[in-house]
CSV table of N, CA, C and O and ligand atoms in Angstrom, one decimal:
chain,number,residue,atom,x,y,z
A,179,MET,N,145.6,-52.2,10.9
A,179,MET,CA,144.5,-53.0,10.3
A,179,MET,C,143.5,-53.4,11.4
A,179,MET,O,143.9,-53.8,12.5
A,180,GLY,N,142.2,-53.1,11.2
A,180,GLY,CA,141.2,-53.5,12.2
A,180,GLY,C,141.0,-55.0,12.3
A,180,GLY,O,141.3,-55.7,11.4
A,181,CYS,N,140.4,-55.4,13.4
A,181,CYS,CA,140.2,-56.8,13.6
A,181,CYS,C,139.0,-57.2,12.8
A,181,CYS,O,137.9,-56.7,12.9
A,182,ALA,N,139.1,-58.3,12.0
A,182,ALA,CA,138.0,-58.8,11.1
A,182,ALA,C,136.9,-59.4,11.9
A,182,ALA,O,135.8,-59.5,11.4
A,183,PHE,N,137.1,-59.8,13.2
A,183,PHE,CA,136.0,-60.4,13.9
A,183,PHE,C,135.4,-59.5,15.0
A,183,PHE,O,134.4,-59.9,15.5
A,184,CYS,N,136.0,-58.3,15.3
A,184,CYS,CA,135.4,-57.5,16.3
A,184,CYS,C,134.2,-56.7,15.6
A,184,CYS,O,134.3,-56.1,14.6
A,185,GLY,N,133.0,-56.8,16.3
A,185,GLY,CA,131.9,-56.2,15.7
A,185,GLY,C,131.4,-56.7,14.4
A,185,GLY,O,130.8,-56.0,13.6
A,186,ILE,N,131.7,-58.0,14.2
A,186,ILE,CA,131.4,-58.6,12.9
A,186,ILE,C,129.9,-58.6,12.6
A,186,ILE,O,129.1,-58.9,13.5
A,187,LYS,N,129.5,-58.1,11.4
A,187,LYS,CA,128.1,-58.1,11.0
A,187,LYS,C,128.2,-58.7,9.6
A,187,LYS,O,128.6,-58.0,8.7
A,188,ASP,N,127.7,-59.9,9.5
A,188,ASP,CA,128.0,-60.6,8.3
A,188,ASP,C,126.7,-61.4,7.9
A,188,ASP,O,126.1,-61.9,8.8
A,189,GLU,N,126.5,-61.6,6.7
A,189,GLU,CA,125.3,-62.4,6.3
A,189,GLU,C,125.6,-63.9,6.5
A,189,GLU,O,124.7,-64.7,6.4
A,190,ARG,N,126.9,-64.2,6.9
A,190,ARG,CA,127.2,-65.6,7.2
A,190,ARG,C,127.0,-66.0,8.6
A,190,ARG,O,127.4,-67.1,9.0
A,191,ILE,N,126.4,-65.1,9.4
A,191,ILE,CA,126.2,-65.4,10.8
A,191,ILE,C,125.2,-66.5,11.0
A,191,ILE,O,124.0,-66.4,10.5
A,192,ILE,N,125.5,-67.6,11.6
A,192,ILE,CA,124.7,-68.7,11.9
A,192,ILE,C,123.9,-68.5,13.2
A,192,ILE,O,122.7,-68.8,13.3
A,193,ARG,N,124.6,-68.0,14.2
A,193,ARG,CA,124.1,-67.8,15.5
A,193,ARG,C,124.8,-66.7,16.3
A,193,ARG,O,126.0,-66.6,16.1
A,194,ASP,N,124.0,-66.0,17.1
A,194,ASP,CA,124.5,-64.9,17.8
A,194,ASP,C,124.0,-65.0,19.2
A,194,ASP,O,122.8,-65.0,19.5
A,195,THR,N,124.9,-65.2,20.2
A,195,THR,CA,124.5,-65.3,21.6
A,195,THR,C,125.1,-64.2,22.4
A,195,THR,O,125.8,-63.3,21.8
A,196,GLN,N,124.9,-64.1,23.6
A,196,GLN,CA,125.3,-63.0,24.4
A,196,GLN,C,126.8,-62.7,24.2
A,196,GLN,O,127.3,-61.6,24.0
A,197,ASN,N,127.6,-63.8,24.3
A,197,ASN,CA,129.1,-63.6,24.2
A,197,ASN,C,129.8,-64.2,23.0
A,197,ASN,O,131.0,-64.2,23.0
A,198,THR,N,129.0,-64.8,22.1
A,198,THR,CA,129.7,-65.5,21.0
A,198,THR,C,128.9,-65.2,19.7
A,198,THR,O,127.8,-64.8,19.7
A,199,ILE,N,129.7,-65.4,18.6
A,199,ILE,CA,129.1,-65.4,17.3
A,199,ILE,C,129.6,-66.6,16.5
A,199,ILE,O,130.8,-67.0,16.6
A,200,THR,N,128.7,-67.3,15.8
A,200,THR,CA,129.1,-68.4,14.9
A,200,THR,C,128.8,-68.0,13.5
A,200,THR,O,127.7,-67.6,13.2
A,201,ILE,N,129.9,-68.1,12.7
A,201,ILE,CA,129.7,-67.8,11.2
A,201,ILE,C,130.2,-69.0,10.4
A,201,ILE,O,131.0,-69.8,10.8
A,202,LEU,N,129.6,-69.0,9.2
A,202,LEU,CA,130.1,-69.9,8.2
A,202,LEU,C,131.5,-69.4,7.7
A,202,LEU,O,131.6,-68.2,7.4
A,203,SER,N,132.5,-70.2,7.7
A,203,SER,CA,133.8,-69.8,7.4
A,203,SER,C,134.0,-69.4,5.9
A,203,SER,O,133.5,-70.1,5.0
A,204,ASN,N,134.6,-68.3,5.6
A,204,ASN,CA,135.0,-68.0,4.2
A,204,ASN,C,136.4,-67.3,4.3
A,204,ASN,O,136.5,-66.2,4.8
A,205,PRO,N,137.4,-68.0,3.8
A,205,PRO,CA,137.3,-69.2,3.0
A,205,PRO,C,137.1,-70.4,3.9
A,205,PRO,O,137.2,-70.4,5.1
A,206,TYR,N,136.7,-71.5,3.3
A,206,TYR,CA,136.4,-72.8,4.0
A,206,TYR,C,137.3,-73.9,3.6
A,206,TYR,O,137.8,-73.9,2.4
A,207,LEU,N,137.5,-74.9,4.5
A,207,LEU,CA,138.3,-76.1,4.1
A,207,LEU,C,137.4,-77.2,3.6
A,207,LEU,O,137.7,-77.9,2.7
A,208,VAL,N,136.2,-77.3,4.2
A,208,VAL,CA,135.2,-78.3,3.8
A,208,VAL,C,133.9,-77.7,3.9
A,208,VAL,O,133.7,-76.8,4.8
A,209,GLU,N,132.9,-78.0,3.1
A,209,GLU,CA,131.6,-77.4,3.1
A,209,GLU,C,131.0,-77.6,4.5
A,209,GLU,O,131.0,-78.7,5.0
A,210,GLY,N,130.5,-76.5,5.0
A,210,GLY,CA,129.9,-76.6,6.4
A,210,GLY,C,130.9,-76.1,7.5
A,210,GLY,O,130.5,-76.1,8.6
A,211,HIS,N,132.1,-75.8,7.1
A,211,HIS,CA,133.2,-75.3,8.0
A,211,HIS,C,132.7,-74.0,8.6
A,211,HIS,O,132.4,-73.1,8.0
A,212,SER,N,132.6,-74.0,10.0
A,212,SER,CA,132.2,-72.8,10.7
A,212,SER,C,133.2,-72.3,11.7
A,212,SER,O,134.1,-73.1,12.0
A,213,LEU,N,133.1,-71.1,12.2
A,213,LEU,CA,133.9,-70.5,13.2
A,213,LEU,C,133.1,-70.1,14.4
A,213,LEU,O,132.1,-69.4,14.2
A,214,VAL,N,133.5,-70.5,15.6
A,214,VAL,CA,132.8,-70.0,16.8
A,214,VAL,C,133.7,-69.0,17.4
A,214,VAL,O,134.9,-69.4,17.8
A,215,ILE,N,133.3,-67.8,17.6
A,215,ILE,CA,134.1,-66.7,18.0
A,215,ILE,C,133.6,-66.0,19.2
A,215,ILE,O,132.4,-65.6,19.3
A,216,PRO,N,134.4,-65.7,20.2
A,216,PRO,CA,133.9,-64.9,21.4
A,216,PRO,C,133.8,-63.5,20.9
A,216,PRO,O,134.7,-63.0,20.1
A,217,LYS,N,132.9,-62.7,21.4
A,217,LYS,CA,132.8,-61.3,21.1
A,217,LYS,C,133.9,-60.5,21.7
A,217,LYS,O,134.4,-59.5,21.2
A,218,MET,N,134.4,-61.0,22.9
A,218,MET,CA,135.5,-60.4,23.5
A,218,MET,C,136.8,-60.6,22.7
A,218,MET,O,137.1,-61.7,22.3
A,219,HIS,N,137.5,-59.5,22.4
A,219,HIS,CA,138.8,-59.7,21.6
A,219,HIS,C,139.9,-60.2,22.5
A,219,HIS,O,140.5,-59.4,23.3
A,220,VAL,N,140.3,-61.5,22.3
A,220,VAL,CA,141.4,-62.0,23.0
A,220,VAL,C,142.1,-62.9,21.9
A,220,VAL,O,141.6,-63.3,20.9
A,221,GLN,N,143.4,-63.2,22.2
A,221,GLN,CA,144.2,-64.1,21.3
A,221,GLN,C,144.3,-65.5,21.8
A,221,GLN,O,144.4,-66.4,21.0
A,222,ARG,N,144.3,-65.6,23.2
A,222,ARG,CA,144.5,-66.9,23.7
A,222,ARG,C,143.3,-67.4,24.6
A,222,ARG,O,142.7,-66.5,25.3
A,223,ILE,N,143.1,-68.6,24.7
A,223,ILE,CA,142.0,-69.2,25.5
A,223,ILE,C,142.2,-68.7,26.9
A,223,ILE,O,141.2,-68.4,27.6
A,224,SER,N,143.4,-68.7,27.4
A,224,SER,CA,143.6,-68.3,28.8
A,224,SER,C,143.2,-66.9,29.2
A,224,SER,O,143.1,-66.5,30.3
A,225,GLU,N,143.0,-66.1,28.2
A,225,GLU,CA,142.5,-64.7,28.4
A,225,GLU,C,141.0,-64.6,28.6
A,225,GLU,O,140.5,-63.5,29.0
A,226,LEU,N,140.3,-65.6,28.3
A,226,LEU,CA,138.8,-65.6,28.5
A,226,LEU,C,138.4,-65.5,29.9
A,226,LEU,O,139.1,-66.1,30.8
A,227,THR,N,137.3,-64.9,30.2
A,227,THR,CA,136.7,-65.1,31.6
A,227,THR,C,136.0,-66.4,31.6
A,227,THR,O,135.6,-66.9,30.5
A,228,MET,N,135.8,-67.0,32.8
A,228,MET,CA,135.2,-68.3,32.8
A,228,MET,C,133.8,-68.3,32.2
A,228,MET,O,133.4,-69.2,31.5
A,229,PRO,N,132.9,-67.3,32.5
A,229,PRO,CA,131.6,-67.4,31.9
A,229,PRO,C,131.6,-67.4,30.4
A,229,PRO,O,130.9,-68.1,29.7
A,230,VAL,N,132.6,-66.6,29.8
A,230,VAL,CA,132.7,-66.5,28.3
A,230,VAL,C,133.3,-67.9,27.8
A,230,VAL,O,132.8,-68.4,26.8
A,231,ALA,N,134.3,-68.4,28.5
A,231,ALA,CA,134.9,-69.7,28.1
A,231,ALA,C,133.8,-70.8,28.1
A,231,ALA,O,133.7,-71.6,27.2
A,232,TYR,N,133.0,-70.8,29.2
A,232,TYR,CA,131.9,-71.8,29.3
A,232,TYR,C,130.9,-71.7,28.1
A,232,TYR,O,130.6,-72.7,27.5
A,233,GLU,N,130.5,-70.4,27.8
A,233,GLU,CA,129.5,-70.2,26.8
A,233,GLU,C,130.1,-70.6,25.4
A,233,GLU,O,129.5,-71.2,24.5
A,234,LEU,N,131.4,-70.2,25.2
A,234,LEU,CA,132.1,-70.5,23.9
A,234,LEU,C,132.2,-72.0,23.7
A,234,LEU,O,131.9,-72.6,22.6
A,235,PHE,N,132.6,-72.8,24.8
A,235,PHE,CA,132.7,-74.2,24.7
A,235,PHE,C,131.4,-74.9,24.4
A,235,PHE,O,131.2,-75.8,23.6
A,236,ASP,N,130.4,-74.3,25.0
A,236,ASP,CA,129.0,-74.8,24.8
A,236,ASP,C,128.6,-74.7,23.4
A,236,ASP,O,128.0,-75.5,22.8
A,237,GLU,N,128.9,-73.5,22.8
A,237,GLU,CA,128.6,-73.3,21.4
A,237,GLU,C,129.4,-74.2,20.4
A,237,GLU,O,128.9,-74.6,19.4
A,238,VAL,N,130.6,-74.4,20.8
A,238,VAL,CA,131.5,-75.4,20.0
A,238,VAL,C,130.8,-76.8,20.0
A,238,VAL,O,130.7,-77.4,18.9
A,239,VAL,N,130.4,-77.2,21.1
A,239,VAL,CA,129.8,-78.5,21.3
A,239,VAL,C,128.5,-78.6,20.5
A,239,VAL,O,128.2,-79.5,19.8
A,240,ARG,N,127.7,-77.5,20.6
A,240,ARG,CA,126.5,-77.4,19.9
A,240,ARG,C,126.7,-77.5,18.4
A,240,ARG,O,126.0,-78.2,17.7
A,241,MET,N,127.7,-76.7,17.9
A,241,MET,CA,128.0,-76.8,16.4
A,241,MET,C,128.4,-78.2,16.0
A,241,MET,O,128.1,-78.6,14.9
A,242,GLN,N,129.2,-78.8,16.8
A,242,GLN,CA,129.6,-80.2,16.4
A,242,GLN,C,128.4,-81.1,16.3
A,242,GLN,O,128.3,-81.9,15.4
A,243,ASN,N,127.5,-80.9,17.3
A,243,ASN,CA,126.3,-81.7,17.2
A,243,ASN,C,125.5,-81.4,15.9
A,243,ASN,O,124.9,-82.3,15.3
A,244,MET,N,125.4,-80.1,15.6
A,244,MET,CA,124.7,-79.7,14.4
A,244,MET,C,125.3,-80.3,13.1
A,244,MET,O,124.6,-80.8,12.2
A,245,VAL,N,126.6,-80.3,13.1
A,245,VAL,CA,127.4,-80.9,11.9
A,245,VAL,C,127.1,-82.4,11.8
A,245,VAL,O,126.8,-82.9,10.7
A,246,LEU,N,127.1,-83.1,12.9
A,246,LEU,CA,126.9,-84.5,12.9
A,246,LEU,C,125.4,-84.9,12.6
A,246,LEU,O,125.1,-85.8,11.9
A,247,GLU,N,124.5,-84.1,13.2
A,247,GLU,CA,123.1,-84.4,13.2
A,247,GLU,C,122.3,-83.8,12.0
A,247,GLU,O,121.5,-84.4,11.3
A,248,ARG,N,122.6,-82.5,11.7
A,248,ARG,CA,121.9,-81.8,10.7
A,248,ARG,C,122.6,-81.9,9.3
A,248,ARG,O,121.9,-82.0,8.3
A,249,LEU,N,123.9,-81.9,9.3
A,249,LEU,CA,124.6,-82.0,8.0
A,249,LEU,C,124.9,-83.5,7.7
A,249,LEU,O,125.2,-83.9,6.6
A,250,GLY,N,124.7,-84.3,8.7
A,250,GLY,CA,124.9,-85.8,8.5
A,250,GLY,C,126.4,-86.2,8.2
A,250,GLY,O,126.7,-87.2,7.6
A,251,ALA,N,127.3,-85.3,8.6
A,251,ALA,CA,128.8,-85.7,8.5
A,251,ALA,C,129.1,-86.8,9.4
A,251,ALA,O,128.6,-86.8,10.6
A,252,PRO,N,129.9,-87.8,9.0
A,252,PRO,CA,130.3,-88.9,9.9
A,252,PRO,C,131.3,-88.5,10.9
A,252,PRO,O,131.5,-89.2,11.9
A,253,GLY,N,132.0,-87.4,10.7
A,253,GLY,CA,133.0,-86.9,11.7
A,253,GLY,C,133.1,-85.4,11.7
A,253,GLY,O,132.4,-84.7,10.9
A,254,CYS,N,133.8,-84.9,12.7
A,254,CYS,CA,133.9,-83.4,12.8
A,254,CYS,C,135.2,-83.1,13.6
A,254,CYS,O,135.4,-83.6,14.7
A,255,ASP,N,136.0,-82.2,13.0
A,255,ASP,CA,137.2,-81.7,13.7
A,255,ASP,C,136.9,-80.4,14.4
A,255,ASP,O,136.1,-79.6,13.9
A,256,ILE,N,137.5,-80.3,15.6
A,256,ILE,CA,137.5,-79.0,16.3
A,256,ILE,C,138.9,-78.5,16.4
A,256,ILE,O,139.7,-79.3,17.0
A,257,ARG,N,139.2,-77.3,16.0
A,257,ARG,CA,140.6,-76.8,16.0
A,257,ARG,C,140.6,-75.4,16.6
A,257,ARG,O,139.8,-74.6,16.3
A,258,GLN,N,141.7,-75.2,17.3
A,258,GLN,CA,142.0,-73.8,17.7
A,258,GLN,C,143.5,-73.6,17.5
A,258,GLN,O,144.3,-74.2,18.1
A,259,ASN,N,143.8,-72.7,16.6
A,259,ASN,CA,145.2,-72.4,16.2
A,259,ASN,C,145.7,-71.2,17.0
A,259,ASN,O,145.0,-70.2,16.9
A,260,PHE,N,146.8,-71.3,17.6
A,260,PHE,CA,147.5,-70.1,18.1
A,260,PHE,C,148.8,-70.0,17.5
A,260,PHE,O,149.8,-70.7,17.8
A,261,ARG,N,148.9,-69.1,16.5
A,261,ARG,CA,150.2,-68.9,15.7
A,261,ARG,C,150.5,-67.4,15.6
A,261,ARG,O,150.3,-66.9,14.5
A,262,PRO,N,150.9,-66.8,16.7
A,262,PRO,CA,151.1,-65.3,16.6
A,262,PRO,C,152.3,-65.0,15.7
A,262,PRO,O,152.5,-63.8,15.4
A,263,PHE,N,153.1,-66.0,15.3
A,263,PHE,CA,154.2,-65.7,14.4
A,263,PHE,C,153.8,-65.5,13.0
A,263,PHE,O,154.6,-65.0,12.2
A,264,LEU,N,152.5,-65.7,12.7
A,264,LEU,CA,152.0,-65.5,11.3
A,264,LEU,C,151.4,-64.1,11.2
A,264,LEU,O,150.7,-63.7,12.2
A,265,PRO,N,151.6,-63.4,10.2
A,265,PRO,CA,150.9,-62.1,10.0
A,265,PRO,C,149.4,-62.3,9.8
A,265,PRO,O,149.0,-63.3,9.2
A,266,ASP,N,148.6,-61.3,10.2
A,266,ASP,CA,147.2,-61.3,10.0
A,266,ASP,C,147.0,-61.3,8.5
A,266,ASP,O,147.7,-60.6,7.7
A,267,SER,N,146.0,-62.1,8.0
A,267,SER,CA,145.7,-62.2,6.6
A,267,SER,C,144.2,-62.7,6.5
A,267,SER,O,143.6,-62.9,7.5
A,268,ARG,N,143.8,-63.0,5.3
A,268,ARG,CA,142.5,-63.6,5.1
A,268,ARG,C,142.5,-65.0,5.7
A,268,ARG,O,141.4,-65.5,6.1
A,269,LEU,N,143.6,-65.6,5.9
A,269,LEU,CA,143.7,-67.0,6.4
A,269,LEU,C,144.0,-67.0,7.9
A,269,LEU,O,144.0,-68.0,8.5
A,270,LYS,N,144.4,-65.9,8.5
A,270,LYS,CA,144.8,-65.8,9.9
A,270,LYS,C,144.3,-64.5,10.5
A,270,LYS,O,144.7,-63.4,10.1
A,271,VAL,N,143.4,-64.7,11.5
A,271,VAL,CA,142.9,-63.5,12.2
A,271,VAL,C,143.3,-63.7,13.7
A,271,VAL,O,143.1,-64.8,14.3
A,272,GLY,N,144.0,-62.7,14.2
A,272,GLY,CA,144.5,-62.7,15.6
A,272,GLY,C,143.4,-62.5,16.7
A,272,GLY,O,143.7,-61.7,17.6
A,273,HIS,N,142.3,-63.1,16.5
A,273,HIS,CA,141.2,-63.0,17.5
A,273,HIS,C,140.7,-64.4,17.7
A,273,HIS,O,140.4,-65.1,16.7
A,274,LEU,N,140.8,-64.9,18.9
A,274,LEU,CA,140.5,-66.3,19.2
A,274,LEU,C,139.2,-66.8,18.5
A,274,LEU,O,138.2,-66.1,18.4
A,275,HIS,N,139.3,-68.0,17.9
A,275,HIS,CA,138.2,-68.6,17.3
A,275,HIS,C,138.4,-70.1,17.2
A,275,HIS,O,139.6,-70.6,17.1
A,276,PHE,N,137.3,-70.9,17.2
A,276,PHE,CA,137.4,-72.3,17.1
A,276,PHE,C,136.8,-72.7,15.7
A,276,PHE,O,135.8,-72.2,15.3
A,277,HIS,N,137.6,-73.6,15.0
A,277,HIS,CA,137.1,-74.1,13.7
A,277,HIS,C,136.3,-75.4,14.0
A,277,HIS,O,136.7,-76.2,14.8
A,278,VAL,N,135.1,-75.5,13.4
A,278,VAL,CA,134.3,-76.7,13.5
A,278,VAL,C,134.2,-77.2,12.1
A,278,VAL,O,133.6,-76.5,11.2
A,279,ILE,N,134.8,-78.3,11.8
A,279,ILE,CA,135.0,-78.7,10.4
A,279,ILE,C,134.4,-80.1,10.2
A,279,ILE,O,134.8,-81.1,10.8
A,280,PRO,N,133.3,-80.2,9.4
A,280,PRO,CA,132.7,-81.5,9.1
A,280,PRO,C,133.8,-82.4,8.4
A,280,PRO,O,134.5,-81.9,7.6
A,281,ARG,N,133.8,-83.7,8.7
A,281,ARG,CA,134.8,-84.5,8.1
A,281,ARG,C,134.2,-85.8,7.6
A,281,ARG,O,133.3,-86.4,8.2
A,282,TYR,N,134.7,-86.2,6.4
A,282,TYR,CA,134.3,-87.4,5.7
A,282,TYR,C,135.5,-88.2,5.4
A,282,TYR,O,136.6,-87.7,5.4
A,283,LYS,N,135.3,-89.5,5.3
A,283,LYS,CA,136.4,-90.4,5.2
A,283,LYS,C,137.5,-90.0,4.2
A,283,LYS,O,138.7,-90.1,4.5
A,284,GLU,N,137.1,-89.6,3.0
A,284,GLU,CA,138.0,-89.2,2.0
A,284,GLU,C,137.7,-87.8,1.5
A,284,GLU,O,137.6,-87.7,0.2
A,285,ASP,N,137.5,-86.9,2.4
A,285,ASP,CA,137.1,-85.5,1.9
A,285,ASP,C,138.4,-84.9,1.3
A,285,ASP,O,139.5,-85.4,1.4
A,286,GLU,N,138.2,-83.7,0.6
A,286,GLU,CA,139.3,-83.0,0.0
A,286,GLU,C,140.4,-82.7,0.9
A,286,GLU,O,141.6,-82.8,0.6
A,287,LEU,N,140.1,-82.3,2.2
A,287,LEU,CA,141.1,-82.0,3.2
A,287,LEU,C,142.0,-83.2,3.5
A,287,LEU,O,143.2,-83.1,3.6
A,288,TYR,N,141.3,-84.3,3.6
A,288,TYR,CA,142.1,-85.6,3.8
A,288,TYR,C,143.0,-85.9,2.7
A,288,TYR,O,144.2,-86.2,2.8
A,289,LEU,N,142.4,-85.8,1.5
A,289,LEU,CA,143.1,-86.2,0.3
A,289,LEU,C,144.3,-85.3,0.0
A,289,LEU,O,145.3,-85.7,-0.4
A,290,LYS,N,144.2,-84.0,0.4
A,290,LYS,CA,145.2,-83.1,0.1
A,290,LYS,C,146.3,-82.9,1.2
A,290,LYS,O,147.4,-82.4,1.0
A,291,SER,N,145.9,-83.2,2.4
A,291,SER,CA,146.9,-83.0,3.5
A,291,SER,C,147.0,-84.1,4.5
A,291,SER,O,148.1,-84.6,4.7
A,292,MET,N,145.9,-84.5,5.1
A,292,MET,CA,146.0,-85.4,6.2
A,292,MET,C,146.5,-86.8,5.9
A,292,MET,O,147.0,-87.5,6.7
A,293,ILE,N,146.4,-87.1,4.6
A,293,ILE,CA,146.9,-88.4,4.1
A,293,ILE,C,148.4,-88.6,4.4
A,293,ILE,O,148.9,-89.6,4.5
A,294,TYR,N,149.0,-87.4,4.4
A,294,TYR,CA,150.5,-87.4,4.7
A,294,TYR,C,150.8,-87.4,6.2
A,294,TYR,O,152.0,-87.5,6.5
A,295,GLU,N,149.8,-87.3,7.0
A,295,GLU,CA,150.0,-87.2,8.4
A,295,GLU,C,150.8,-88.4,9.0
A,295,GLU,O,151.7,-88.3,9.8
A,296,LYS,N,150.6,-89.6,8.4
A,296,LYS,CA,151.3,-90.8,8.8
A,296,LYS,C,152.8,-90.6,8.6
A,296,LYS,O,153.6,-91.2,9.4
A,297,ASP,N,153.2,-89.8,7.7
A,297,ASP,CA,154.7,-89.6,7.5
A,297,ASP,C,155.3,-88.6,8.5
A,297,ASP,O,156.5,-88.6,8.7
A,298,VAL,N,154.4,-87.9,9.2
A,298,VAL,CA,154.9,-86.9,10.2
A,298,VAL,C,155.0,-87.6,11.6
A,298,VAL,O,155.9,-87.2,12.4
A,299,PHE,N,154.1,-88.5,11.9
A,299,PHE,CA,154.2,-89.2,13.2
A,299,PHE,C,155.5,-90.0,13.3
A,299,PHE,O,155.9,-90.7,12.4
A,300,ARG,N,156.1,-89.9,14.5
A,300,ARG,CA,157.3,-90.7,14.8
A,300,ARG,C,157.1,-91.4,16.1
A,300,ARG,O,156.2,-91.1,16.9
A,301,GLU,N,157.9,-92.5,16.4
A,301,GLU,CA,157.8,-93.2,17.6
A,301,GLU,C,158.4,-92.4,18.8
A,301,GLU,O,159.6,-91.9,18.6
A,302,LEU,N,157.8,-92.2,19.9
A,302,LEU,CA,158.3,-91.5,21.0
A,302,LEU,C,159.3,-92.4,21.8
A,302,LEU,O,159.0,-93.5,22.1
A,303,GLN,N,160.5,-91.9,22.0
A,303,GLN,CA,161.5,-92.7,22.7
A,303,GLN,C,161.4,-92.4,24.2
A,303,GLN,O,161.0,-91.3,24.6
A,304,ASP,N,161.8,-93.3,25.0
A,304,ASP,CA,161.6,-93.2,26.5
A,304,ASP,C,162.3,-91.9,27.1
A,304,ASP,O,161.7,-91.2,27.8
A,305,GLU,N,163.5,-91.7,26.7
A,305,GLU,CA,164.3,-90.5,27.2
A,305,GLU,C,163.6,-89.2,26.8
A,305,GLU,O,163.4,-88.3,27.6
A,306,GLN,N,163.2,-89.2,25.5
A,306,GLN,CA,162.6,-88.0,25.0
A,306,GLN,C,161.2,-87.8,25.7
A,306,GLN,O,160.9,-86.6,26.1
A,307,SER,N,160.5,-88.8,25.9
A,307,SER,CA,159.3,-88.8,26.6
A,307,SER,C,159.4,-88.2,28.0
A,307,SER,O,158.7,-87.3,28.5
A,308,ARG,N,160.4,-88.7,28.8
A,308,ARG,CA,160.7,-88.3,30.1
A,308,ARG,C,161.0,-86.8,30.1
A,308,ARG,O,160.5,-86.0,31.0
A,309,LEU,N,161.9,-86.3,29.2
A,309,LEU,CA,162.3,-84.9,29.2
A,309,LEU,C,161.1,-83.9,28.9
A,309,LEU,O,161.0,-82.9,29.5
A,310,ILE,N,160.3,-84.3,28.0
A,310,ILE,CA,159.2,-83.5,27.6
A,310,ILE,C,158.1,-83.5,28.7
A,310,ILE,O,157.6,-82.4,29.0
A,311,MET,N,157.9,-84.6,29.3
A,311,MET,CA,156.9,-84.7,30.4
A,311,MET,C,157.3,-83.8,31.6
A,311,MET,O,156.5,-83.2,32.2
A,312,GLU,N,158.7,-83.8,31.8
A,312,GLU,CA,159.2,-83.0,32.9
A,312,GLU,C,158.9,-81.5,32.7
A,312,GLU,O,158.5,-80.8,33.6
A,313,ARG,N,159.0,-81.1,31.4
A,313,ARG,CA,158.7,-79.7,31.1
A,313,ARG,C,157.2,-79.3,31.1
A,313,ARG,O,156.9,-78.2,31.2
A,314,LEU,N,156.4,-80.3,30.8
A,314,LEU,CA,154.9,-80.1,30.7
A,314,LEU,C,154.2,-80.2,32.0
A,314,LEU,O,153.1,-79.8,32.1
A,315,ARG,N,154.9,-80.8,33.0
A,315,ARG,CA,154.2,-81.0,34.3
A,315,ARG,C,154.2,-79.7,35.2
A,315,ARG,O,155.1,-78.9,35.1
B,619,ZN,ZN1,138.8,-58.8,17.5
């Protein structure tokens, strides 16, 4: 299966720079949900060259500003998922991309999923904290 983002030519392209493409996401989670994609085919952020990483981050920040200023959304999520254990599908493309998602206090995404987030959060215990920090340092 070919990569859905390599050489993408789509009517949903919002912006095309030297090393990045930004498209309106389809499918989308919230109206105005876009994807900022490096033209270089990589799966992980660590595989980017510094000039591409810089340009990509710059585009992500630019899109967040557009969402807040042009769409008037009161909030905006930025997400990058790395889940190689999932097969490629319409919902999962193994080519690095950042989701820029306009957020509203009680948008559909919140009502259907994030509202349960409080049930997932747990109190971090001291010993558990120490062990995890040892592994992450
Ligand atoms: Zn690709």
